[in-house]
PDB file of C-alpha atoms and ligand atoms in Angstrom:
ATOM      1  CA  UNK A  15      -9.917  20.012 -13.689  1.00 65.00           C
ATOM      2  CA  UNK A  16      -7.870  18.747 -16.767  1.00 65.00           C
ATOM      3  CA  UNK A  17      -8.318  15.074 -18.085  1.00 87.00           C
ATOM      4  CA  UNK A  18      -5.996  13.154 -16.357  1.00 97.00           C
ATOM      5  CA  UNK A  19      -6.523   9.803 -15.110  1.00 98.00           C
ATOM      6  CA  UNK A  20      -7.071   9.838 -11.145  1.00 98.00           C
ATOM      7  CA  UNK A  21      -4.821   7.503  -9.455  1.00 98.00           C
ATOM      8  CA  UNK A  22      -6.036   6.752  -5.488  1.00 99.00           C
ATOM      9  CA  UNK A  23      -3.136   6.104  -3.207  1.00 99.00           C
ATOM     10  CA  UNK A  24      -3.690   4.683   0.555  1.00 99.00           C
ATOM     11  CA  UNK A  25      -0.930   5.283   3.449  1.00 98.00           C
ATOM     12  CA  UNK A  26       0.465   8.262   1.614  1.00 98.00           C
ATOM     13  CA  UNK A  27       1.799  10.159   4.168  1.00 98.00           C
ATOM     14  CA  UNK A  28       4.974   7.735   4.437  1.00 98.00           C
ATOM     15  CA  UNK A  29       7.285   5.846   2.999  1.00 98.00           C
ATOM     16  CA  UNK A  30       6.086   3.747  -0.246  1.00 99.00           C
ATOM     17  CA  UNK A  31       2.747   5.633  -0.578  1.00 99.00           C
ATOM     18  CA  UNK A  32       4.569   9.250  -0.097  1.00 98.00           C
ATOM     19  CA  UNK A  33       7.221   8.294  -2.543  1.00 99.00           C
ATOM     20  CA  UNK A  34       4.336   6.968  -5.184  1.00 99.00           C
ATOM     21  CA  UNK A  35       2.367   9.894  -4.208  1.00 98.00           C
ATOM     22  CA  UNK A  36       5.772  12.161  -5.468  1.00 98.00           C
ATOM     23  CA  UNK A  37       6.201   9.498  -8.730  1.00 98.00           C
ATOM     24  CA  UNK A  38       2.505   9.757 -10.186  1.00 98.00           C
ATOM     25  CA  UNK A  39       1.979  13.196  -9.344  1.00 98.00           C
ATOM     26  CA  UNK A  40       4.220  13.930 -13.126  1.00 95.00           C
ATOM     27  CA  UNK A  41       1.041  11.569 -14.997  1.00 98.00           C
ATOM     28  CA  UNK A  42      -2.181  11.720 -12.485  1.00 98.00           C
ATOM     29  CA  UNK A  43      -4.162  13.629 -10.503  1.00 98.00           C
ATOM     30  CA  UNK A  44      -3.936  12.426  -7.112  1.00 98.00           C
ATOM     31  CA  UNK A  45      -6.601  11.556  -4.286  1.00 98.00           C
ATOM     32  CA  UNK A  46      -4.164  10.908  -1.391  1.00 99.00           C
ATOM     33  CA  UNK A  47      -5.193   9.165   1.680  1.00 98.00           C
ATOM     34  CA  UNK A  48      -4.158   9.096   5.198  1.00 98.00           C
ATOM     35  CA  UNK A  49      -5.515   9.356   8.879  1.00 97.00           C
ATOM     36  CA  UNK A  50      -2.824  12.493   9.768  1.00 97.00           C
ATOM     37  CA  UNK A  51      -4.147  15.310   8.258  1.00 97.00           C
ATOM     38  CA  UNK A  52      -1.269  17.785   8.735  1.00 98.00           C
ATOM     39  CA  UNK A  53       1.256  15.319   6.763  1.00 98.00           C
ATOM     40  CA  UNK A  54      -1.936  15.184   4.538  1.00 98.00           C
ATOM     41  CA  UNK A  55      -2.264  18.994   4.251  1.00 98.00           C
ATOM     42  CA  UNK A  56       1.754  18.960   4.482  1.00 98.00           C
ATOM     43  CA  UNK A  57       1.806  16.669   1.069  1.00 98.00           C
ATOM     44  CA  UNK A  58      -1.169  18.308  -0.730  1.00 98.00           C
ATOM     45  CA  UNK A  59       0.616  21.830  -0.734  1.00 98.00           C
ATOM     46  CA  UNK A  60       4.282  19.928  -2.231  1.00 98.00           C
ATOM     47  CA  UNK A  61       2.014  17.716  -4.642  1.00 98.00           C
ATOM     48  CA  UNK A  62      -0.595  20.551  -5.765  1.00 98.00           C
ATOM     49  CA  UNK A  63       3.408  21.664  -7.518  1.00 98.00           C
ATOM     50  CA  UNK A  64       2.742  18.978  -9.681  1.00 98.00           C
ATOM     51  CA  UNK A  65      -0.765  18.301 -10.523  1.00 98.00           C
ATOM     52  CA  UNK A  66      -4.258  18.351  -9.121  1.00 98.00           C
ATOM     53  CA  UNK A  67      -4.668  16.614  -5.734  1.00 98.00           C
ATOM     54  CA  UNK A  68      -7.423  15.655  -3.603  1.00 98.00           C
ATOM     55  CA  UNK A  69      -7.204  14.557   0.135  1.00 98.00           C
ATOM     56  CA  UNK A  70      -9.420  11.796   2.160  1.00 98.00           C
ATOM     57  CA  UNK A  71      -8.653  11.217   5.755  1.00 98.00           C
ATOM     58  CA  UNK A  72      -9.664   7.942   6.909  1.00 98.00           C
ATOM     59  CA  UNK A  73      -8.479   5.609   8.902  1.00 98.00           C
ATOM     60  CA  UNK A  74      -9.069   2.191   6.387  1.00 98.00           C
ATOM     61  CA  UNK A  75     -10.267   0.039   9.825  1.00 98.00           C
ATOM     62  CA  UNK A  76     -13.062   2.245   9.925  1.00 98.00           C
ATOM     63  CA  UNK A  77     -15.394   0.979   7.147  1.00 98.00           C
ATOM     64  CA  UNK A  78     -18.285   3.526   7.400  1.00 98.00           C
ATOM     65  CA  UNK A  79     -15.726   6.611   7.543  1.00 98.00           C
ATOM     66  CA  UNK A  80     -14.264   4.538   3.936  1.00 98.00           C
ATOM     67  CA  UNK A  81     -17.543   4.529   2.365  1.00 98.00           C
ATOM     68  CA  UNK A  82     -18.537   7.720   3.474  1.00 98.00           C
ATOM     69  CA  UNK A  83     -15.424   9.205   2.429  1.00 98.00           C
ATOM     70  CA  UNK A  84     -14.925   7.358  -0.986  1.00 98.00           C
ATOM     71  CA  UNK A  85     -19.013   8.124  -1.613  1.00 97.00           C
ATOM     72  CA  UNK A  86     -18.557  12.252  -0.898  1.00 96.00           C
ATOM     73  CA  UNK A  87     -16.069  12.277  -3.848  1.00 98.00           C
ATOM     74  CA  UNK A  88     -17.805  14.968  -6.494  1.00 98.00           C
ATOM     75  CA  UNK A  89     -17.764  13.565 -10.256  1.00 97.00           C
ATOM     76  CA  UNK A  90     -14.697  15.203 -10.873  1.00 97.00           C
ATOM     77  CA  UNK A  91     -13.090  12.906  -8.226  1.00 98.00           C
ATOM     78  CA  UNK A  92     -14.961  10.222  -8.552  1.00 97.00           C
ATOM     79  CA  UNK A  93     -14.035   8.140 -11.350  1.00 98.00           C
ATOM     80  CA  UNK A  94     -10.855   6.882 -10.028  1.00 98.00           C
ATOM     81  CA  UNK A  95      -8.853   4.775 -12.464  1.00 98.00           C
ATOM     82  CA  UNK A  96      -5.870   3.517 -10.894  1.00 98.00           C
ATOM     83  CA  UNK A  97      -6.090   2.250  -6.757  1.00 99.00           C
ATOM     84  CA  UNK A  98      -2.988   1.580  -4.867  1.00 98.00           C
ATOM     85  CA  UNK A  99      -3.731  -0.261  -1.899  1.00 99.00           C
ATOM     86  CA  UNK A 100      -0.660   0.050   0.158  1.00 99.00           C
ATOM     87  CA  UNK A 101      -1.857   1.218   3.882  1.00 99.00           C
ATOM     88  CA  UNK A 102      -0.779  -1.334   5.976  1.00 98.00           C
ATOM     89  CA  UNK A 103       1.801  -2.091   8.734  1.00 98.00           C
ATOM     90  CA  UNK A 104       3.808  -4.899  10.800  1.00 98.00           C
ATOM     91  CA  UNK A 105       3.425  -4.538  14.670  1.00 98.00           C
ATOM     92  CA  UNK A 106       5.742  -6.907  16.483  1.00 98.00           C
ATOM     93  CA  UNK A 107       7.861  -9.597  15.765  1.00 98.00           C
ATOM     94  CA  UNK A 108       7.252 -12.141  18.543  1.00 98.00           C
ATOM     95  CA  UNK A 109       7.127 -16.259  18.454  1.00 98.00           C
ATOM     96  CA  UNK A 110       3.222 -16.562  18.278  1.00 98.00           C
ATOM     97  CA  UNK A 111       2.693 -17.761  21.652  1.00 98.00           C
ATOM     98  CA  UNK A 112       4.230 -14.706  23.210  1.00 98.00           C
ATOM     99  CA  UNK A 113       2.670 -12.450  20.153  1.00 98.00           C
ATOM    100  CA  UNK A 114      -0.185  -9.376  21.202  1.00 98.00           C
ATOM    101  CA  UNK A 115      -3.409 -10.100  20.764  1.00 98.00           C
ATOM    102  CA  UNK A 116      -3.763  -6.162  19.792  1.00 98.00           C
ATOM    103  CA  UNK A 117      -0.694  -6.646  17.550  1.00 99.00           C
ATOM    104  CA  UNK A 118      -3.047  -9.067  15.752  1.00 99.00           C
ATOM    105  CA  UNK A 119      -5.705  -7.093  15.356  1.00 98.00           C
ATOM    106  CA  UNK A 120      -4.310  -4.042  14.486  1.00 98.00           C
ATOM    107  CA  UNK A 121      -2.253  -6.398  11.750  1.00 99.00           C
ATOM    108  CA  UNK A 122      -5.642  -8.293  10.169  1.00 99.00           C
ATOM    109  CA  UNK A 123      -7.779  -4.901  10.720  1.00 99.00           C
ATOM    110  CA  UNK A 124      -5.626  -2.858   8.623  1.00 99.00           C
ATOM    111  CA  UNK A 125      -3.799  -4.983   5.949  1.00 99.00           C
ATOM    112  CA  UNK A 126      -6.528  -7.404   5.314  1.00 99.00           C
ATOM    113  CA  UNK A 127      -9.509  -6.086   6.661  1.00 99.00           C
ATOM    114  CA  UNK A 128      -8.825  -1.811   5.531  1.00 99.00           C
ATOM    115  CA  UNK A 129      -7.629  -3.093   2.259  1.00 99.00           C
ATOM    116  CA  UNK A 130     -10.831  -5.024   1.594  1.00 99.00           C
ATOM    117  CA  UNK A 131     -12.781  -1.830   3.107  1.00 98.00           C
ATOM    118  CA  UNK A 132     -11.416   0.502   0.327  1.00 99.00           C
ATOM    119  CA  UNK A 133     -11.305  -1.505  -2.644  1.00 99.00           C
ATOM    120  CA  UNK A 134     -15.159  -2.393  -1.888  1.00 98.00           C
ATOM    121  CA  UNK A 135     -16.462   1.341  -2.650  1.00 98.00           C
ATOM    122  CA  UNK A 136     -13.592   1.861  -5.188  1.00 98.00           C
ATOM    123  CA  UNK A 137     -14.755  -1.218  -7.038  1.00 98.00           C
ATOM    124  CA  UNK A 138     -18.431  -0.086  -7.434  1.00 97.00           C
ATOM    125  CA  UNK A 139     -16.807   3.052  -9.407  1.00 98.00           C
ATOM    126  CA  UNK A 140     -14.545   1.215 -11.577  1.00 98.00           C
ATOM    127  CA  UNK A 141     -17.227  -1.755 -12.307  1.00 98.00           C
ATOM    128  CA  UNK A 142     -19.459   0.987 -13.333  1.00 98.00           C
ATOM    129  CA  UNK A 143     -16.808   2.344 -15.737  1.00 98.00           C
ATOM    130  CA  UNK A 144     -15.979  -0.961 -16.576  1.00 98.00           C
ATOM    131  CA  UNK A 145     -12.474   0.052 -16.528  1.00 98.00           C
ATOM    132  CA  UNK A 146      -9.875   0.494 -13.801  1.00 98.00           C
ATOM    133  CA  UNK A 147      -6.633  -1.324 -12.114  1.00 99.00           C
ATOM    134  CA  UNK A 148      -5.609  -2.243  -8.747  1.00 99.00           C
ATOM    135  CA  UNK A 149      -2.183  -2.675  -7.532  1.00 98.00           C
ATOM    136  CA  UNK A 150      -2.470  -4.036  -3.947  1.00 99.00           C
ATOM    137  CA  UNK A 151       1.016  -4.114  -1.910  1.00 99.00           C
ATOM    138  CA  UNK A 152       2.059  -7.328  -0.861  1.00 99.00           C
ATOM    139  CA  UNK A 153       5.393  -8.695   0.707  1.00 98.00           C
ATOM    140  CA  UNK A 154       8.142 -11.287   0.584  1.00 98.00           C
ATOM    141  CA  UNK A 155       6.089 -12.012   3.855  1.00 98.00           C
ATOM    142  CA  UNK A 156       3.395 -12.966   1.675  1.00 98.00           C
ATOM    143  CA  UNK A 157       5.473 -15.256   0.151  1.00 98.00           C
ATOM    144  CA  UNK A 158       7.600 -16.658   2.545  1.00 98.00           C
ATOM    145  CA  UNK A 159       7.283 -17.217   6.178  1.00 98.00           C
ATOM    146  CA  UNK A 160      10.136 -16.230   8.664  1.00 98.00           C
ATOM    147  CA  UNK A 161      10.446 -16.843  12.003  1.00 98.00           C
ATOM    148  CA  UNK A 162       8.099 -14.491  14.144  1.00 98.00           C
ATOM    149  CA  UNK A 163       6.332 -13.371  10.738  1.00 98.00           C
ATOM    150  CA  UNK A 164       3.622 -15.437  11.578  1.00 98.00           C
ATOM    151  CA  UNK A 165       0.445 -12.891  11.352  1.00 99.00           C
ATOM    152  CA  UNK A 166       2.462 -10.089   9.344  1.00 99.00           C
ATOM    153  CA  UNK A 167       3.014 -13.180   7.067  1.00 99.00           C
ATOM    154  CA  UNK A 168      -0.436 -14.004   7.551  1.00 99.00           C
ATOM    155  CA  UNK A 169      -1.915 -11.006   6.414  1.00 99.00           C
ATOM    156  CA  UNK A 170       0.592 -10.628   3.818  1.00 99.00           C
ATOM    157  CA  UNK A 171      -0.508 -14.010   2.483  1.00 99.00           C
ATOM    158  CA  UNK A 172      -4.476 -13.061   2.754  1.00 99.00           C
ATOM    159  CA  UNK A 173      -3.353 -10.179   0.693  1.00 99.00           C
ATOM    160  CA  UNK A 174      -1.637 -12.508  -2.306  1.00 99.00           C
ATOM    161  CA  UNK A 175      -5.191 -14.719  -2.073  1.00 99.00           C
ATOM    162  CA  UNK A 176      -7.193 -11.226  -2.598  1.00 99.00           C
ATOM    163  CA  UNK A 177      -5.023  -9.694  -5.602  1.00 99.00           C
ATOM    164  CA  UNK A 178      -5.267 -13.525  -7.071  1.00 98.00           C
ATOM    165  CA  UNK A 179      -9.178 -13.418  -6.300  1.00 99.00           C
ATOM    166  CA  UNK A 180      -9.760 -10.178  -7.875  1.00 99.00           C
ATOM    167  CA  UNK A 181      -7.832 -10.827 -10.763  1.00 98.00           C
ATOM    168  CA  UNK A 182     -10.572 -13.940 -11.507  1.00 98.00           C
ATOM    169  CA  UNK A 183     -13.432 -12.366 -10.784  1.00 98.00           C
ATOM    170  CA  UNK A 184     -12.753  -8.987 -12.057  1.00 98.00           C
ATOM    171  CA  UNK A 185     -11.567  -9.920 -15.308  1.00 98.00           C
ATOM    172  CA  UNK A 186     -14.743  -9.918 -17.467  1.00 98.00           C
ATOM    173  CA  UNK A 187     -14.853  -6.299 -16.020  1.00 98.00           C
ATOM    174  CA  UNK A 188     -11.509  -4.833 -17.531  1.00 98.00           C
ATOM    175  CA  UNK A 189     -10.165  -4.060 -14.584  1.00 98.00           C
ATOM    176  CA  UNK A 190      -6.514  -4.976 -14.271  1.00 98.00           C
ATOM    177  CA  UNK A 191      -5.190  -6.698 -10.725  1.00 99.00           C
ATOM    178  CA  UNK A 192      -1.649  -6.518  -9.756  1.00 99.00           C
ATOM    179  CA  UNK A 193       0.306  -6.998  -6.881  1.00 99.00           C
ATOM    180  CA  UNK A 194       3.730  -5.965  -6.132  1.00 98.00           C
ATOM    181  CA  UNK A 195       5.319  -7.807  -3.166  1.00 99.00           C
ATOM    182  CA  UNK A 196       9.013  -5.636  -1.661  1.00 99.00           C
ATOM    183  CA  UNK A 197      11.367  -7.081   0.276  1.00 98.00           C
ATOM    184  CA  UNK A 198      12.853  -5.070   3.243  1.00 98.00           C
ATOM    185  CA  UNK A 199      12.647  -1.372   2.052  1.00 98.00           C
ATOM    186  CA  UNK A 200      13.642   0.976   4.608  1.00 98.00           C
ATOM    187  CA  UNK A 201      10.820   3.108   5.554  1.00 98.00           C
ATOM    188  CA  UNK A 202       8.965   4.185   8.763  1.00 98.00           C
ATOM    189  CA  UNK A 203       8.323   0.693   8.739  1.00 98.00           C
ATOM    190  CA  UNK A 204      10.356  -1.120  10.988  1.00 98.00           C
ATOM    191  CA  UNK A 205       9.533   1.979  13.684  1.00 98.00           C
ATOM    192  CA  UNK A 206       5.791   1.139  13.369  1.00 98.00           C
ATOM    193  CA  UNK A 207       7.147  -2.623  13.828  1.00 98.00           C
ATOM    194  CA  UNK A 208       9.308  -1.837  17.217  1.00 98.00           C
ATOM    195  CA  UNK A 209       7.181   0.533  18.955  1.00 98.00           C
ATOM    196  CA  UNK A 210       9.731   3.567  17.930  1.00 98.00           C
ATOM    197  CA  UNK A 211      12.544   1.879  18.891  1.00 98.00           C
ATOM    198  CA  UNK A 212      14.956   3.683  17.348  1.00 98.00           C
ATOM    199  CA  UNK A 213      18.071   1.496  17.613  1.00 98.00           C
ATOM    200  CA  UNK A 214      16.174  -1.602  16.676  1.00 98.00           C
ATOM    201  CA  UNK A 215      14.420  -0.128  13.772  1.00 98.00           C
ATOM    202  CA  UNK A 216      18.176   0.939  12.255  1.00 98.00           C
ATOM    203  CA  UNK A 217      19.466  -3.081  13.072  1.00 98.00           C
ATOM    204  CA  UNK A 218      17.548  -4.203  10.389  1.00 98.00           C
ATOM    205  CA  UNK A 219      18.566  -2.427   7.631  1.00 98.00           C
ATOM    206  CA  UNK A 220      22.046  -2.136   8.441  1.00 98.00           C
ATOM    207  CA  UNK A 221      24.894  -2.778   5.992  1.00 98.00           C
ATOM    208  CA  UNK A 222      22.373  -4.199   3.683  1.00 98.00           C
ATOM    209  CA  UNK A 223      21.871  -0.698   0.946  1.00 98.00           C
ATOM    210  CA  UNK A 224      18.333  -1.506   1.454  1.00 98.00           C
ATOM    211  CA  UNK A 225      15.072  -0.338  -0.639  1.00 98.00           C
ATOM    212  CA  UNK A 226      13.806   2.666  -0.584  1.00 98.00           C
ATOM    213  CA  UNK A 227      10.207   3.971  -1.289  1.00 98.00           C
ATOM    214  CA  UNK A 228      11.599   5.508  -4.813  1.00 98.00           C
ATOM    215  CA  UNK A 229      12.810   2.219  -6.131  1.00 99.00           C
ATOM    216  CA  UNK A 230       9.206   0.737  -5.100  1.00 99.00           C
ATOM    217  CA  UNK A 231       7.172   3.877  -6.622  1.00 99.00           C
ATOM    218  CA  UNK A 232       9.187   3.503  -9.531  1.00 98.00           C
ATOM    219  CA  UNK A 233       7.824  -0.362 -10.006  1.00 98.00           C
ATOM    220  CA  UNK A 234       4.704   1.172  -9.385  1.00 98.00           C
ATOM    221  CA  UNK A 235       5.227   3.434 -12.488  1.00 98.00           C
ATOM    222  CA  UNK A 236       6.104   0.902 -14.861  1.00 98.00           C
ATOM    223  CA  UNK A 237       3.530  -1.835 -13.607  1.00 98.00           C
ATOM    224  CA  UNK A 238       0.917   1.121 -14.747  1.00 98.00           C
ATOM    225  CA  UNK A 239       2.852   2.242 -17.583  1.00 98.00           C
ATOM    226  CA  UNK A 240       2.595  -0.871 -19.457  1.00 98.00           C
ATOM    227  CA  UNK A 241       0.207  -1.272 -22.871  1.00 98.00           C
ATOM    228  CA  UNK A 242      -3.053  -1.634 -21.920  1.00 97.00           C
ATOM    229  CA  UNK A 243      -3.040  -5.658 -23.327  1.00 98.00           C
ATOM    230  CA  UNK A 244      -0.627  -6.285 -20.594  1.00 98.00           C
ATOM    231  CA  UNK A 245      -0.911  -6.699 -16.908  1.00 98.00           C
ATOM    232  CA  UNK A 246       2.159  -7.126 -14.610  1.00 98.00           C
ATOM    233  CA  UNK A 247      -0.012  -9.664 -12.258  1.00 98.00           C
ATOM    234  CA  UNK A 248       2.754 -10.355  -9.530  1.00 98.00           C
ATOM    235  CA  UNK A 249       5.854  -8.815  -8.951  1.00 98.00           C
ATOM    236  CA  UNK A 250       8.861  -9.148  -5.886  1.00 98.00           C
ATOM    237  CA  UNK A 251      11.005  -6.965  -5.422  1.00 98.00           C
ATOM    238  CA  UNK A 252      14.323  -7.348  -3.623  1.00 98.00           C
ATOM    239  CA  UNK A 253      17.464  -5.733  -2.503  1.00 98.00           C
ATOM    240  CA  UNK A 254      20.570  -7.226  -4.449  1.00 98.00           C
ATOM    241  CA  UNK A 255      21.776  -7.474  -0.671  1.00 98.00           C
ATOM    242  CA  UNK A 256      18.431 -10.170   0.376  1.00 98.00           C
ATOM    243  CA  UNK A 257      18.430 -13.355  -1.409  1.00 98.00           C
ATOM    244  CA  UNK A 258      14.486 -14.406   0.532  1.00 98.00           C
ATOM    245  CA  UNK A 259      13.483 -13.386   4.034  1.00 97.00           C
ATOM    246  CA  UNK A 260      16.270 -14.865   6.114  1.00 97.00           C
ATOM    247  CA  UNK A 261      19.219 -14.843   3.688  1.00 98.00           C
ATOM    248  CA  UNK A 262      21.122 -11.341   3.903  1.00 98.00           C
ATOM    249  CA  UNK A 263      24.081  -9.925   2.807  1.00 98.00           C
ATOM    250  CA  UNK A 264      25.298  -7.800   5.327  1.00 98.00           C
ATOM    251  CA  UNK A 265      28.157  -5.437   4.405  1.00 96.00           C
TER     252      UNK A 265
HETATM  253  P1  NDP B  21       5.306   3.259   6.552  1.00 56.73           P
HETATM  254  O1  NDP B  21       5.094   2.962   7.992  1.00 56.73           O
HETATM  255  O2  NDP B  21       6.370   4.210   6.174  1.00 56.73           O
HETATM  256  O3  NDP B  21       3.931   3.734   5.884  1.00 56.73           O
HETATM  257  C1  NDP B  21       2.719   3.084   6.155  1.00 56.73           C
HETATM  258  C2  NDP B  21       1.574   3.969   5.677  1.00 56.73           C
HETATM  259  O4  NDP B  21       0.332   3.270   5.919  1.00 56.73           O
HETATM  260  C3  NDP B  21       1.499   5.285   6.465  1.00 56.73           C
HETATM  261  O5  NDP B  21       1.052   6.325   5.634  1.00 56.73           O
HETATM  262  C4  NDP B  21       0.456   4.960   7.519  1.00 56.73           C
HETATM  263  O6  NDP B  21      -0.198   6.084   8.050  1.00 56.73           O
HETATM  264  C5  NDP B  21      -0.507   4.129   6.694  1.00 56.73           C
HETATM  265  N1  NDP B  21      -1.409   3.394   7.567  1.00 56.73           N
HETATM  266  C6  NDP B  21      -1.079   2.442   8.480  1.00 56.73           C
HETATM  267  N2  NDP B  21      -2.171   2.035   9.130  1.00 56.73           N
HETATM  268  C7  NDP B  21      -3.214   2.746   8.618  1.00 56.73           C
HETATM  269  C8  NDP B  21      -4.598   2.787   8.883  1.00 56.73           C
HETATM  270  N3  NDP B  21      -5.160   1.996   9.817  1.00 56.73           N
HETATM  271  N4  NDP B  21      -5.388   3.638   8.168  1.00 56.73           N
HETATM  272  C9  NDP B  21      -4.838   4.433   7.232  1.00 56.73           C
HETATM  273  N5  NDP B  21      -3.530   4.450   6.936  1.00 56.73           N
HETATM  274  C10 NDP B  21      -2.735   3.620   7.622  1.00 56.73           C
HETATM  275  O7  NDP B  21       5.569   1.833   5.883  1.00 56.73           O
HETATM  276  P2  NDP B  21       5.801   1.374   4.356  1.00 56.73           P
HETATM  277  O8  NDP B  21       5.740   2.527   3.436  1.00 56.73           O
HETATM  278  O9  NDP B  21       7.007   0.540   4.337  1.00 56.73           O
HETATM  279  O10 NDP B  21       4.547   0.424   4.170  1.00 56.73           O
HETATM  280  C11 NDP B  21       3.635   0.544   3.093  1.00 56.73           C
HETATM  281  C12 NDP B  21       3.156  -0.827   2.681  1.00 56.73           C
HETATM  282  O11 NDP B  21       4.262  -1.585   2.199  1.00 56.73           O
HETATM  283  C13 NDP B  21       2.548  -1.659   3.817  1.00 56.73           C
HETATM  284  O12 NDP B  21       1.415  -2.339   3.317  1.00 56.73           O
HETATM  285  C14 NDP B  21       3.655  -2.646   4.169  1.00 56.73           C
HETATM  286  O13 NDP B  21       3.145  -3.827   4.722  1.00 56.73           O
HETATM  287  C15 NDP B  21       4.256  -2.867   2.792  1.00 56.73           C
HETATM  288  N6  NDP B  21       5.608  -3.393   2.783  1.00 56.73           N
HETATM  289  C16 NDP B  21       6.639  -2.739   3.396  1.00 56.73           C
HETATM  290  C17 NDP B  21       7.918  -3.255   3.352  1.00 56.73           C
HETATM  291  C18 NDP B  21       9.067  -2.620   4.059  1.00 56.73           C
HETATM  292  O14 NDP B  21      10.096  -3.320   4.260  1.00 56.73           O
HETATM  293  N7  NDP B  21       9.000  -1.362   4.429  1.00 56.73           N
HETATM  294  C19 NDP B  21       8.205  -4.488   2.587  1.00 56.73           C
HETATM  295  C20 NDP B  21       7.051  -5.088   2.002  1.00 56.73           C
HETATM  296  C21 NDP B  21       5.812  -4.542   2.070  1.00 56.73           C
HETATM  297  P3  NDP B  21       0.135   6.541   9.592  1.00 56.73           P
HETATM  298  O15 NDP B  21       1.484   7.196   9.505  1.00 56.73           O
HETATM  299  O16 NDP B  21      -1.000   7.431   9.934  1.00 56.73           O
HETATM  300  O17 NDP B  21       0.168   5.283  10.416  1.00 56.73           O
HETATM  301  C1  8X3 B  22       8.064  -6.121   4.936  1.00 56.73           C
HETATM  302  C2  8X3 B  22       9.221  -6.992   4.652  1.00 56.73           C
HETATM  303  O1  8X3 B  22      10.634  -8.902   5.557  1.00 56.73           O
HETATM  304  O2  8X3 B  22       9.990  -7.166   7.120  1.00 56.73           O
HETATM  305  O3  8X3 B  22       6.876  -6.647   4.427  1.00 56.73           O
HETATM  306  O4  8X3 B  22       8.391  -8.778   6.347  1.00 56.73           O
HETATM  307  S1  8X3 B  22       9.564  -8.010   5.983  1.00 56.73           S
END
């Protein structure tokens, strides 16, 4: 394998993580993660175009499968130098007393808890090389709450507490923490959010020239490009169209 620097990207197989996945494949080699292993096998075969690429399925709930999966990486693998923590998902929108419980869970398992799960056994690599850089995904949710956010806010907020936690108590380790926080980017998303409902998903991007996963991967890029004496710590990124969470400019 040549020398490039090994960039590990979680919830590749869609939207932000598939379009970062495309981005760093021209700089890094890749260890892509997902729990669907044909979009995995799917985005190997495109990426493996580009540059050397790895796959781990796991679903990032399941915290033996992460540490099993992270731990069976060989040495060339294993020294990872750049994690992108960006598995994660809304599932509902629904005033809190009417909100799932399972909606909840799924919401705290995944974008707290899964996020916590990877960058444990990452962590123990890149403290060892005493090197390394995280860029967790955050959310205007994580800095704003809207109506019927609640726990998507929630966990989006527990995520902007981690990324500033790591960044204190990994800096006498060298390892740099940032966090990049999008506004509404128009992904799989809001399908994941509705239960597949198609016509609901569409509503809220509509008139608004929203996101997309390239102009996020592309942030991405330049929060890792920077010199090495600077660290992008905390970054949103809107839409010219969305002023915050609630104030849109619909066309
Ligand atoms: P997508 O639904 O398009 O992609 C989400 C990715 O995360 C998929 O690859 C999905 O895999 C993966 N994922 C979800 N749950 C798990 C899990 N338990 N284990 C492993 N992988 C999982 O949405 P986005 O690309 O928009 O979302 C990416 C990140 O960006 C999320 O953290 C989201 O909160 C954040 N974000 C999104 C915004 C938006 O407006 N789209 C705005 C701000 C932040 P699978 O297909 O198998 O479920
Ligand atoms: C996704 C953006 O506004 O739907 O994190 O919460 S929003």
């Amino acid at each position: 394998m040549s020398e490039k620097k090994i960039a590990l990207i979680t919830g590749a197989t869609s939207g932000i993580g598939e379009s970062t996945s495309f981005e760093l494949a021209n700089q890094f080699s890749l260890i892509i993660c997902g729990r669907n292993k044909y979009k995995l096998d799917e985005l190997s075969n495109e990426l493996s175009k580009k540059t050397n690429v790895k796959t781990l399925e796991f679903d990032v709930r399941d915290k033996k499968d992460v540490r099993e999966k992270i731990s069976s990486l060989s040495d060339d693998w294993k020294n990872i130098d750049i994690l992108i923590n960006n598995a994660g998902n809304a599932h509902g929108l629904d005033f809190i007393h009417e909100g799932k419980i399972s909606d909840w869970d799924m919401m705290i398992d995944t974008n707290v808890k899964g996020l916590l799960y990877v960058s444990k056994y990452v962590l123990n690599i890149m403290i060892e090389n005493n090197r390394g850089h995280i860029i967790n995904i955050g959310s205007i949710a994580g800095k704003e709450v809207y109506p019927k956010g609640n726990i998507y806010c929630a966990s989006k907020f527990a995520v902007d507490a981690i990324s500033n936690g790591m960044r204190i108590d990994l800096n006498k380790h060298n390892i740099k923490v940032s966090q990049i926080n999008p506004g509404l980017v128009e992904t799989n998303f809001s399908m994941v959010r509705f239960k597949n409902d198609q016509e609901r998903s569409n509503s809220v991007y509509s008139g608004l020239n929203p996101l997309v996963g390239d102009d996020i991967a592309k942030v991405i890029s330049y929060v890792i490009n920077c010199p090495e004496n600077v660290n992008i710590s905390d970054i949103t990124v809107l839409a010219k169209s969305q002023a915050s969470s609630t104030v849109l400019n619909r066309k």
